[in-house]
PDB file of C-alpha atoms and ligand atoms in Angstrom:
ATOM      1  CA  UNK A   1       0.000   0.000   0.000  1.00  0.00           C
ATOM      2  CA  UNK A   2       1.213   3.203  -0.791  1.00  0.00           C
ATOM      3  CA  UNK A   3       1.865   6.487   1.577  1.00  0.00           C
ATOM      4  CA  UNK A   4      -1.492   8.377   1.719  1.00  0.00           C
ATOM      5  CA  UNK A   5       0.908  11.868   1.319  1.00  0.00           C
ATOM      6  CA  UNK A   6      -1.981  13.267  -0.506  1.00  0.00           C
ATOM      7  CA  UNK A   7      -4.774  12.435   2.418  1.00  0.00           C
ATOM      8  CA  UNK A   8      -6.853  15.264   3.184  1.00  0.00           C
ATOM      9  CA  UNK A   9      -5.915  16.860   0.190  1.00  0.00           C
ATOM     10  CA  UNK A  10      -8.319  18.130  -2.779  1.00  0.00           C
ATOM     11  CA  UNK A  11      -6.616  18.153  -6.429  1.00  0.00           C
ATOM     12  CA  UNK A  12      -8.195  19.096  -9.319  1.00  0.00           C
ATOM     13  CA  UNK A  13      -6.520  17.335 -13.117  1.00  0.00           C
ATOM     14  CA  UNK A  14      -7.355  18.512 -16.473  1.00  0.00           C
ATOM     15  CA  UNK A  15      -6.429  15.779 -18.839  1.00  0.00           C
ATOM     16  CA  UNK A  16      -7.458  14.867 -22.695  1.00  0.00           C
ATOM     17  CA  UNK A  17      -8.074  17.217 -25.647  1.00  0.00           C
ATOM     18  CA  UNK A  18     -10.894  19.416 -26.512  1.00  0.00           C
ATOM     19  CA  UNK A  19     -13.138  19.173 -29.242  1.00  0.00           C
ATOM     20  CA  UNK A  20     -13.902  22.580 -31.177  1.00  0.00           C
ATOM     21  CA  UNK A  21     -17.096  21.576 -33.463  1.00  0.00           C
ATOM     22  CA  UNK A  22     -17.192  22.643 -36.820  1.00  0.00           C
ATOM     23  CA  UNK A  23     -21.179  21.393 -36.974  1.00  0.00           C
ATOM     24  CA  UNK A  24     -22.799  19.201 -35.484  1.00  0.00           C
ATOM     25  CA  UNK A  25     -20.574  15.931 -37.007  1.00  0.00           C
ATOM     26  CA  UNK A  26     -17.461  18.058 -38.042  1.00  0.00           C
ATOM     27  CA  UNK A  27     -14.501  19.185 -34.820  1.00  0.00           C
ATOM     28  CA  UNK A  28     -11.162  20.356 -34.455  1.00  0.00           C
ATOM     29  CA  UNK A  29      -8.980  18.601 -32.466  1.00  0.00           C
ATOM     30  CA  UNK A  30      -5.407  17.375 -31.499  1.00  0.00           C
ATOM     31  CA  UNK A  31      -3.679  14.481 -30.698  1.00  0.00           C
ATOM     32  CA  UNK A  32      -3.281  14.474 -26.993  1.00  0.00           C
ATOM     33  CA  UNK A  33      -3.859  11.041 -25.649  1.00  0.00           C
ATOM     34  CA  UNK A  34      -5.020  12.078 -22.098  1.00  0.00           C
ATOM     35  CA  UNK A  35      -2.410   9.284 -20.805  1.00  0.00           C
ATOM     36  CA  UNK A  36      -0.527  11.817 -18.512  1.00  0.00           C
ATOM     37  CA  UNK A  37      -2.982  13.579 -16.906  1.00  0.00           C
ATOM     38  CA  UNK A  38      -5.344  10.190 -16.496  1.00  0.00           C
ATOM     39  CA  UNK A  39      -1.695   8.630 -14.375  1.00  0.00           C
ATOM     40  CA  UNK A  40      -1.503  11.942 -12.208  1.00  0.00           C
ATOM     41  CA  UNK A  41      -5.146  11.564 -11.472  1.00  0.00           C
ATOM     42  CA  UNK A  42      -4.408   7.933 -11.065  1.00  0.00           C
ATOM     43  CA  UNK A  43      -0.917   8.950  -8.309  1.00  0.00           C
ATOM     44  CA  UNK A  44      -2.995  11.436  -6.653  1.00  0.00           C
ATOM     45  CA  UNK A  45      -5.918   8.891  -5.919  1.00  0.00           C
ATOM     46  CA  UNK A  46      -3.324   6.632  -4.989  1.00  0.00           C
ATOM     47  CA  UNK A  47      -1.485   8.853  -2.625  1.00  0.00           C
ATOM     48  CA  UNK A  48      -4.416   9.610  -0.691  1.00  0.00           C
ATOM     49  CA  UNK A  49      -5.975  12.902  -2.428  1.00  0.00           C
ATOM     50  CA  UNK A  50      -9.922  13.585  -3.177  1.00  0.00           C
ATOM     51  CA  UNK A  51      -9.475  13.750  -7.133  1.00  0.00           C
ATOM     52  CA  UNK A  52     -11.714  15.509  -9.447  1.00  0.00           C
ATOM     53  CA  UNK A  53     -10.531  15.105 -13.230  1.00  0.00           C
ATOM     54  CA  UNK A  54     -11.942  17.166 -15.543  1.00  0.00           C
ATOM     55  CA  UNK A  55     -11.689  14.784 -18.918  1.00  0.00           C
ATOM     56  CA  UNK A  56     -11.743  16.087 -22.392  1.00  0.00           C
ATOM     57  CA  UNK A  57     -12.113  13.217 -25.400  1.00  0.00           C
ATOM     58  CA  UNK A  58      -9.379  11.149 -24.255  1.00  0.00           C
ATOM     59  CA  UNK A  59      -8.160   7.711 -25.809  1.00  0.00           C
ATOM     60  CA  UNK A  60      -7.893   6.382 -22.007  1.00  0.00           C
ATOM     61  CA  UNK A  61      -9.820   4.665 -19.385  1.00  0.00           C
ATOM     62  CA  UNK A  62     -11.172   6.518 -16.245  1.00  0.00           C
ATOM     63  CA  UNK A  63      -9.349   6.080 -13.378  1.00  0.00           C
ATOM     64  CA  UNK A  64     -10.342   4.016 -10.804  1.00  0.00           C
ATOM     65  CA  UNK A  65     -11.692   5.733  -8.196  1.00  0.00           C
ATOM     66  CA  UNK A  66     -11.320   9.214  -9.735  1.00  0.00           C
ATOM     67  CA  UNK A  67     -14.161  11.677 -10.099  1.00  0.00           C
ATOM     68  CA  UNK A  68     -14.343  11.800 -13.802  1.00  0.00           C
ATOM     69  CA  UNK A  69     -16.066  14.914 -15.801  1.00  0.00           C
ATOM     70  CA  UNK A  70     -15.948  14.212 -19.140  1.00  0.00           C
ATOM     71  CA  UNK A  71     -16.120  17.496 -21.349  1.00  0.00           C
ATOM     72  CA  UNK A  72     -15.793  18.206 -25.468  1.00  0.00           C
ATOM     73  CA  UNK A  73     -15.107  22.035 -26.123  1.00  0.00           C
ATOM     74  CA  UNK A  74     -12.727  24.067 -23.952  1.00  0.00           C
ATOM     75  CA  UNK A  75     -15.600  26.541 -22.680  1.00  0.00           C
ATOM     76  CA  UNK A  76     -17.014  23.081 -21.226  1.00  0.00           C
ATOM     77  CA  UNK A  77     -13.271  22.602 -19.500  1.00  0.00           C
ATOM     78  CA  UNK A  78     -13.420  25.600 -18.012  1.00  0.00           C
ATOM     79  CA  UNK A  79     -16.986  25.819 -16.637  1.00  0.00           C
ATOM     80  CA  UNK A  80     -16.416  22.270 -14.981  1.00  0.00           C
ATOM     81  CA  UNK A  81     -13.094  23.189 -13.571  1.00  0.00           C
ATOM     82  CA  UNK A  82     -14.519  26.780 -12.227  1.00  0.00           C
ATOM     83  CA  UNK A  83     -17.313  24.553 -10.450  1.00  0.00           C
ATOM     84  CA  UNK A  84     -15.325  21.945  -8.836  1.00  0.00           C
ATOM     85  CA  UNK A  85     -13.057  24.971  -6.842  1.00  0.00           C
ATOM     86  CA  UNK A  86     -11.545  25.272  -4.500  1.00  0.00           C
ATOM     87  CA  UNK A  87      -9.038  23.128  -4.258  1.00  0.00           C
ATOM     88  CA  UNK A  88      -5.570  22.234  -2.775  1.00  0.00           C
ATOM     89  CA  UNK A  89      -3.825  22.043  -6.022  1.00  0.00           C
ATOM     90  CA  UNK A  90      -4.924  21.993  -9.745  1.00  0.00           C
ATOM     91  CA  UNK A  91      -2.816  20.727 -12.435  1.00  0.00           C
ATOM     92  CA  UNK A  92      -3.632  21.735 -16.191  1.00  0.00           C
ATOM     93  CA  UNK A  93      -2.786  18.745 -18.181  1.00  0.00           C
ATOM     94  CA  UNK A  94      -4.911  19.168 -20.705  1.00  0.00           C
ATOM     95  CA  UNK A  95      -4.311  19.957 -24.259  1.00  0.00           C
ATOM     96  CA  UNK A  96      -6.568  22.637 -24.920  1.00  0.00           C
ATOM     97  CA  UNK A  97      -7.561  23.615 -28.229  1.00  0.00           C
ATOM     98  CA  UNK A  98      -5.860  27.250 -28.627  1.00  0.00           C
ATOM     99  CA  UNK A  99      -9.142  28.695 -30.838  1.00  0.00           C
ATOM    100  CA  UNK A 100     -12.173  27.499 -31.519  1.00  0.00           C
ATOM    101  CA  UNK A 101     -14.785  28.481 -34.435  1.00  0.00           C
ATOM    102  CA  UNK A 102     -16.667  31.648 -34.172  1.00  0.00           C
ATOM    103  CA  UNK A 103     -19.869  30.537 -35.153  1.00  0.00           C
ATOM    104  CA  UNK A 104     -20.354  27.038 -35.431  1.00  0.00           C
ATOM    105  CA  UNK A 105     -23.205  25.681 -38.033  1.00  0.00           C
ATOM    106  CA  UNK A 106     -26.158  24.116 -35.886  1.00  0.00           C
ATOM    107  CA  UNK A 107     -26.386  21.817 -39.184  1.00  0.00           C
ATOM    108  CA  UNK A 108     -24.413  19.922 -41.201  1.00  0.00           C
ATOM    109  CA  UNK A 109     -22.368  21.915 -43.402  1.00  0.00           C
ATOM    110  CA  UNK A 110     -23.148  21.015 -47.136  1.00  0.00           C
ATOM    111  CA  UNK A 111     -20.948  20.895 -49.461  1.00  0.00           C
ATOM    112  CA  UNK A 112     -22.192  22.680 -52.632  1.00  0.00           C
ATOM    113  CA  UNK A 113     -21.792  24.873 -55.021  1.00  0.00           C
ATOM    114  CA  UNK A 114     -20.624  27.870 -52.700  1.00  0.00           C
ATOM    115  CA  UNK A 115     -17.084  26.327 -52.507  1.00  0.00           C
ATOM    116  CA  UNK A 116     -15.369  25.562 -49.632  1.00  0.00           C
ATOM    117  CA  UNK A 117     -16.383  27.065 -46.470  1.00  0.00           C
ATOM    118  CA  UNK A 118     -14.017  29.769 -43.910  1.00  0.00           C
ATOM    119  CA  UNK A 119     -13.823  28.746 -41.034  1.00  0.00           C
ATOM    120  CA  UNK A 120     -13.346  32.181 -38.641  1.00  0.00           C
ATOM    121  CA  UNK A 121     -11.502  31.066 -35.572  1.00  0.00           C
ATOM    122  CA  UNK A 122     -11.475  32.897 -32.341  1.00  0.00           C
ATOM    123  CA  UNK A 123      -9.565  32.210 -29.292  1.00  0.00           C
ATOM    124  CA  UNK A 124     -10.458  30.187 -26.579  1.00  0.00           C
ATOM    125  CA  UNK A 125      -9.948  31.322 -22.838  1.00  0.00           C
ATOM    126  CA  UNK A 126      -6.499  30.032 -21.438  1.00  0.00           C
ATOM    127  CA  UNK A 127      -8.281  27.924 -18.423  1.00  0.00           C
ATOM    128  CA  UNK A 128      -4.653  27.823 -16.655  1.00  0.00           C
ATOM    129  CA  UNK A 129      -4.033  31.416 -16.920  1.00  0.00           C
ATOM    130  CA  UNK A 130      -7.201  32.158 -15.412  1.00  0.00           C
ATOM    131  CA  UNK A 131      -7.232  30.131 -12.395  1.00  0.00           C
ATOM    132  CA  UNK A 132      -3.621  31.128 -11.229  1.00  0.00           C
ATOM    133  CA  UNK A 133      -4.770  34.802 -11.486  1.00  0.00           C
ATOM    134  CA  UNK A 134      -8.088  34.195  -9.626  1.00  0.00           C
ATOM    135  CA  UNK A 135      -8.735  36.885  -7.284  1.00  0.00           C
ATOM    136  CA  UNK A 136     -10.640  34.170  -4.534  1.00  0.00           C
ATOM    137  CA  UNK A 137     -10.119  30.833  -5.814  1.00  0.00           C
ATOM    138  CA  UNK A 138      -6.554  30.317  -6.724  1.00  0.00           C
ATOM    139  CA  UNK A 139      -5.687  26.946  -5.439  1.00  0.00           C
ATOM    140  CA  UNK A 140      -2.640  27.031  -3.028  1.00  0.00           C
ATOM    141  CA  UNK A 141      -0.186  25.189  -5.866  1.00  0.00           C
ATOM    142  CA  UNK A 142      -1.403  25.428  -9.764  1.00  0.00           C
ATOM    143  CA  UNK A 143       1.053  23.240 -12.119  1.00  0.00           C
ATOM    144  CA  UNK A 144       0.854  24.067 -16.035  1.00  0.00           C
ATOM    145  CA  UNK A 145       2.274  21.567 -18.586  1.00  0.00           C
ATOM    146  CA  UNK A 146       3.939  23.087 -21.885  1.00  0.00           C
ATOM    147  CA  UNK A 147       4.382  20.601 -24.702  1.00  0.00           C
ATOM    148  CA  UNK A 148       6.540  22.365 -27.275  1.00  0.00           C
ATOM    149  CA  UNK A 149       8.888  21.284 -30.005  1.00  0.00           C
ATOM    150  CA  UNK A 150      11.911  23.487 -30.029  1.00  0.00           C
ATOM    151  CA  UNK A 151      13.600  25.611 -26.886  1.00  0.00           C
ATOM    152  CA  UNK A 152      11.590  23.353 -24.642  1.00  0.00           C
ATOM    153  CA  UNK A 153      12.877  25.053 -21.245  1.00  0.00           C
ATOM    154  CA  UNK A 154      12.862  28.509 -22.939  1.00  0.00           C
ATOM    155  CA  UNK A 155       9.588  28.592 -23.758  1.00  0.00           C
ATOM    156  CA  UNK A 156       8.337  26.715 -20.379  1.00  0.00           C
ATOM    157  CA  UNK A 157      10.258  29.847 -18.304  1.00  0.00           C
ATOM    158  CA  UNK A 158       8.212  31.800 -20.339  1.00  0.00           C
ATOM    159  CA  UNK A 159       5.041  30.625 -20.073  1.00  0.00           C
ATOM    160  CA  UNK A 160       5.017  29.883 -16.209  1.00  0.00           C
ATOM    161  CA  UNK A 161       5.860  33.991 -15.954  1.00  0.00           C
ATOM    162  CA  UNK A 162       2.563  34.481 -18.540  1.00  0.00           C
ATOM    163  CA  UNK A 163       0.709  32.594 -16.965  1.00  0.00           C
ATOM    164  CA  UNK A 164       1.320  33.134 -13.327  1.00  0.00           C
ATOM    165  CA  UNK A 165       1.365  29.694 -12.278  1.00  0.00           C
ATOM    166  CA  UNK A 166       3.696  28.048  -9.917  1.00  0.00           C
ATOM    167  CA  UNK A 167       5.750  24.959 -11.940  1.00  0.00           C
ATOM    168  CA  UNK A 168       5.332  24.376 -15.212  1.00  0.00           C
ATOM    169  CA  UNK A 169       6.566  21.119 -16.450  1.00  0.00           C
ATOM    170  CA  UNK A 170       7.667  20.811 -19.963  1.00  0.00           C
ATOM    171  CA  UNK A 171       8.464  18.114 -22.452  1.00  0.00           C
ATOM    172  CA  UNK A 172       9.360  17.955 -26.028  1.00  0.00           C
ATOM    173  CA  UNK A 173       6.619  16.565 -27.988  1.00  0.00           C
ATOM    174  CA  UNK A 174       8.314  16.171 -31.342  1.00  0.00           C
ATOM    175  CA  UNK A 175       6.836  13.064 -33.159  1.00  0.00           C
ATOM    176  CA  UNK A 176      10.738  11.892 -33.368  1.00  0.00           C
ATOM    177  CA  UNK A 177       9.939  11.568 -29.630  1.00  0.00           C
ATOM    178  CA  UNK A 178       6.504   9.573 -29.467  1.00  0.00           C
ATOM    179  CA  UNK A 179       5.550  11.053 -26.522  1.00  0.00           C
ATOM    180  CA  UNK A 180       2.428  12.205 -28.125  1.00  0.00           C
ATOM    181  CA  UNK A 181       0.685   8.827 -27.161  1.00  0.00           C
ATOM    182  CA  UNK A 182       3.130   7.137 -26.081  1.00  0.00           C
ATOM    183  CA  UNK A 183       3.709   5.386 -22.669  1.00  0.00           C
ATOM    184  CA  UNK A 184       7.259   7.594 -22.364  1.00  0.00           C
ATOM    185  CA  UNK A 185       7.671  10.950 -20.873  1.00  0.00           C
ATOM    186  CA  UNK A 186      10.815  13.427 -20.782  1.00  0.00           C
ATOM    187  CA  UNK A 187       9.832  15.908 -18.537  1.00  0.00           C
ATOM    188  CA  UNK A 188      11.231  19.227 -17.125  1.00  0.00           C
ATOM    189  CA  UNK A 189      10.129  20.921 -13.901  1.00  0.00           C
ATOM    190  CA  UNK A 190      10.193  24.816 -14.209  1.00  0.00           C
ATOM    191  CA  UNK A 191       9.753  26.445 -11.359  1.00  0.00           C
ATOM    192  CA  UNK A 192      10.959  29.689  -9.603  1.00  0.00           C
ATOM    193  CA  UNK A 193      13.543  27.856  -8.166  1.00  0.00           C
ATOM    194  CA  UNK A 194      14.704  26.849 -11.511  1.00  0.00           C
ATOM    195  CA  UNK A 195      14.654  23.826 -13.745  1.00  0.00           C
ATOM    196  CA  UNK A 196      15.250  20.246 -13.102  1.00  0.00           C
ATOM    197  CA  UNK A 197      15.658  17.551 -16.012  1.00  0.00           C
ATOM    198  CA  UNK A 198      13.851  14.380 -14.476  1.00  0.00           C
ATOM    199  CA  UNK A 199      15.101  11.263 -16.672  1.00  0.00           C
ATOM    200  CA  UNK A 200      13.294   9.720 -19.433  1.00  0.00           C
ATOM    201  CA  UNK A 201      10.242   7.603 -17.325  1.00  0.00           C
ATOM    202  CA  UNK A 202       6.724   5.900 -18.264  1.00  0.00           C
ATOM    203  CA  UNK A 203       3.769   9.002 -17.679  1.00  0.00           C
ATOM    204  CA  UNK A 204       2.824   6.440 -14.453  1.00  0.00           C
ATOM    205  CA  UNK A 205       6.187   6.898 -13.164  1.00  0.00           C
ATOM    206  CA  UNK A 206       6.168  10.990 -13.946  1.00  0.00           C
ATOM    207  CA  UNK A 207       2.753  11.410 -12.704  1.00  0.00           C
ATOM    208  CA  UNK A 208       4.536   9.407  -8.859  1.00  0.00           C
ATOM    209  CA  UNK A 209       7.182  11.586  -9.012  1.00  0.00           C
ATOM    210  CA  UNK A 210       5.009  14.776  -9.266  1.00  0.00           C
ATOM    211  CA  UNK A 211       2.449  13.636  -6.733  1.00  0.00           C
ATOM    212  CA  UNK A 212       5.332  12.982  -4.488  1.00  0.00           C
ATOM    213  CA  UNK A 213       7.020  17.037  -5.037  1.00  0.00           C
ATOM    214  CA  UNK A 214       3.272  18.100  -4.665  1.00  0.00           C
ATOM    215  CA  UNK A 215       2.959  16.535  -1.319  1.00  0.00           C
ATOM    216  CA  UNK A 216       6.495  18.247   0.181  1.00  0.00           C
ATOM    217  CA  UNK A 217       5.105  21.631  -1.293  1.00  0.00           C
ATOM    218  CA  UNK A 218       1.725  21.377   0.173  1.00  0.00           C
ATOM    219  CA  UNK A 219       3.427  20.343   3.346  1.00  0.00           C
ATOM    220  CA  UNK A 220       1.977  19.034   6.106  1.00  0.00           C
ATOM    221  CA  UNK A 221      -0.071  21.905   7.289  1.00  0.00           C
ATOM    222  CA  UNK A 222      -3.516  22.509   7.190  1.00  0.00           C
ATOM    223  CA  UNK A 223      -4.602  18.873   6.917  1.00  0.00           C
TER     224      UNK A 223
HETATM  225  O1  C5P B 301       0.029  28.154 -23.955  1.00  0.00           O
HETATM  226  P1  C5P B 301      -0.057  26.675 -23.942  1.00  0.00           P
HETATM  227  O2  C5P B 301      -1.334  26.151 -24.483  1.00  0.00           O
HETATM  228  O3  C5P B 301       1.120  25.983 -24.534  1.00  0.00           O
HETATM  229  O4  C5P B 301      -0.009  26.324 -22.379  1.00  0.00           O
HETATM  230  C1  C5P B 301      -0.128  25.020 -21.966  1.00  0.00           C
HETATM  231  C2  C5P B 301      -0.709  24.964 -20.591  1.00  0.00           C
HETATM  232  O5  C5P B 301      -1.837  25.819 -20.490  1.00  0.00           O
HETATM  233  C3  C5P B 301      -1.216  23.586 -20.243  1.00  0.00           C
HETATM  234  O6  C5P B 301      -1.096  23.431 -18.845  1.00  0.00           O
HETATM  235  C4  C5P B 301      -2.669  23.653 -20.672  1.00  0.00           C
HETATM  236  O7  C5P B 301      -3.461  22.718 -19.990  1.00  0.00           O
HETATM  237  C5  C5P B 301      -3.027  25.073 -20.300  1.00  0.00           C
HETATM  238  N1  C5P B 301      -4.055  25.686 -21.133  1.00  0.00           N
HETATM  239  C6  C5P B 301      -5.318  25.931 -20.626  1.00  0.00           C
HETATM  240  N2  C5P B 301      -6.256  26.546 -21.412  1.00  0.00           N
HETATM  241  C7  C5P B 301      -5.962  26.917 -22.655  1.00  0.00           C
HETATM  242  C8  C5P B 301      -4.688  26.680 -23.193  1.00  0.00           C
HETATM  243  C9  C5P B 301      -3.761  26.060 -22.408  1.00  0.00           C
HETATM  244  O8  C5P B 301      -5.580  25.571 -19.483  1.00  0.00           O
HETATM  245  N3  C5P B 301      -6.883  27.519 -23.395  1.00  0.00           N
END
């Protein structure tokens, strides 16, 4: 049995893609697996913690014993994450679609003589950015993931100052690296303390290791 480190302890997981629909049968989407933020859901059940994950399309299972709120667009995401505050510590897994379409088509788009249609894409709100800069309800310790494919670290730095969240751990998701639904993660944790390089490790063993730093920063106060 494993070391309840977590017990007492409310943590809130975004974890999947969103869907952005085009019509009714028609969506954008990407090809996050959910497998990461499913196995930190998983750890933090594990280690004790009341888990809520907040699930966009993902290829994976629910975890056992995991709150699961399963969501398509990422206006969905963040309504369901904004209702299941406060908690301890929230940790933005999730891929989330960067736009969505302006004004999606309550019917089937038809494909006829008009040509091909435009899609107008406007952006969707950054769900991360605005739970670390929530006035009442920012949770004690918010983590942001970046998945990027050049300057890695660079950009993570970056984006944990934009952002205003606490760590921000990065990996390269280059398909040379099949991470991108794989069962491998590279990871590096950003935080204001700097960066660490954590070695090459299955997303069960990342998602341990991360539980394990979340329980020594949440301490043992206040339990
Ligand atoms: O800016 P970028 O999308 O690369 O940032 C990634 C981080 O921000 C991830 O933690 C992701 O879950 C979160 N995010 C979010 N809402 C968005 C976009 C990204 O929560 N609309």
């Amino acid at each position: 049995p494993q070391q309840q480190i977590l017990k007492g302890r409310r943590v809130l997981v975004t974890s999947g893609p969103t869907h952005e629909p085009i019509d009714p049968v028609r969506f954008i989407a990407n090809r996050s697996s959910g497998k990461q933020g499913h196995a930190i859901a998983a750890a933090a059940r594990a280690a004790g913690a009341e888990v809520v994950l907040v699930s966009g399309p993902a290829e994976v299972a629910d975890p056992q014993g995991v709150r699961t709120l399963h969501v398509e667009s990422a206006r969905d995401m963040m309504a369901a994450v904004e209702e299941n505050l406060p908690v301890d510590c929230a940790i933005f897994a999730a891929a989330v679609a960067d736009w969505r379409v302006a004004d999606a088509s309550d019917q089937k788009i038809k494909k006829d003589a008009g040509g091909a249609p435009t899609l107008h894409l406007v952006e969707n709100p950054d769900i991360l950015a605005s739970i670390a800069r929530h006035h009442t309800l920012r949770p004690r310790l918010v983590v942001g993931f970046a998945a990027e494919t050049e300057q890695v670290v660079a950009h993570a730095k970056a984006k944990r100052e934009r952002k205003g969240c606490d760590w921000i751990v990065a990996n390269d998701v280059s398909p040379a690296t099949g991470i991108m639904g794989g069962d491998l993660n590279t990871v590096h944790l950003v935080s204001a303390a700097g960066v660490e390089d954590w070695p090459s490790a299955s997303k069960a063993e990342v998602a341990r290791r991360l539980v394990a730093r979340i329980a020594a920063a949440l301490g043992e106060a206040g339990r």
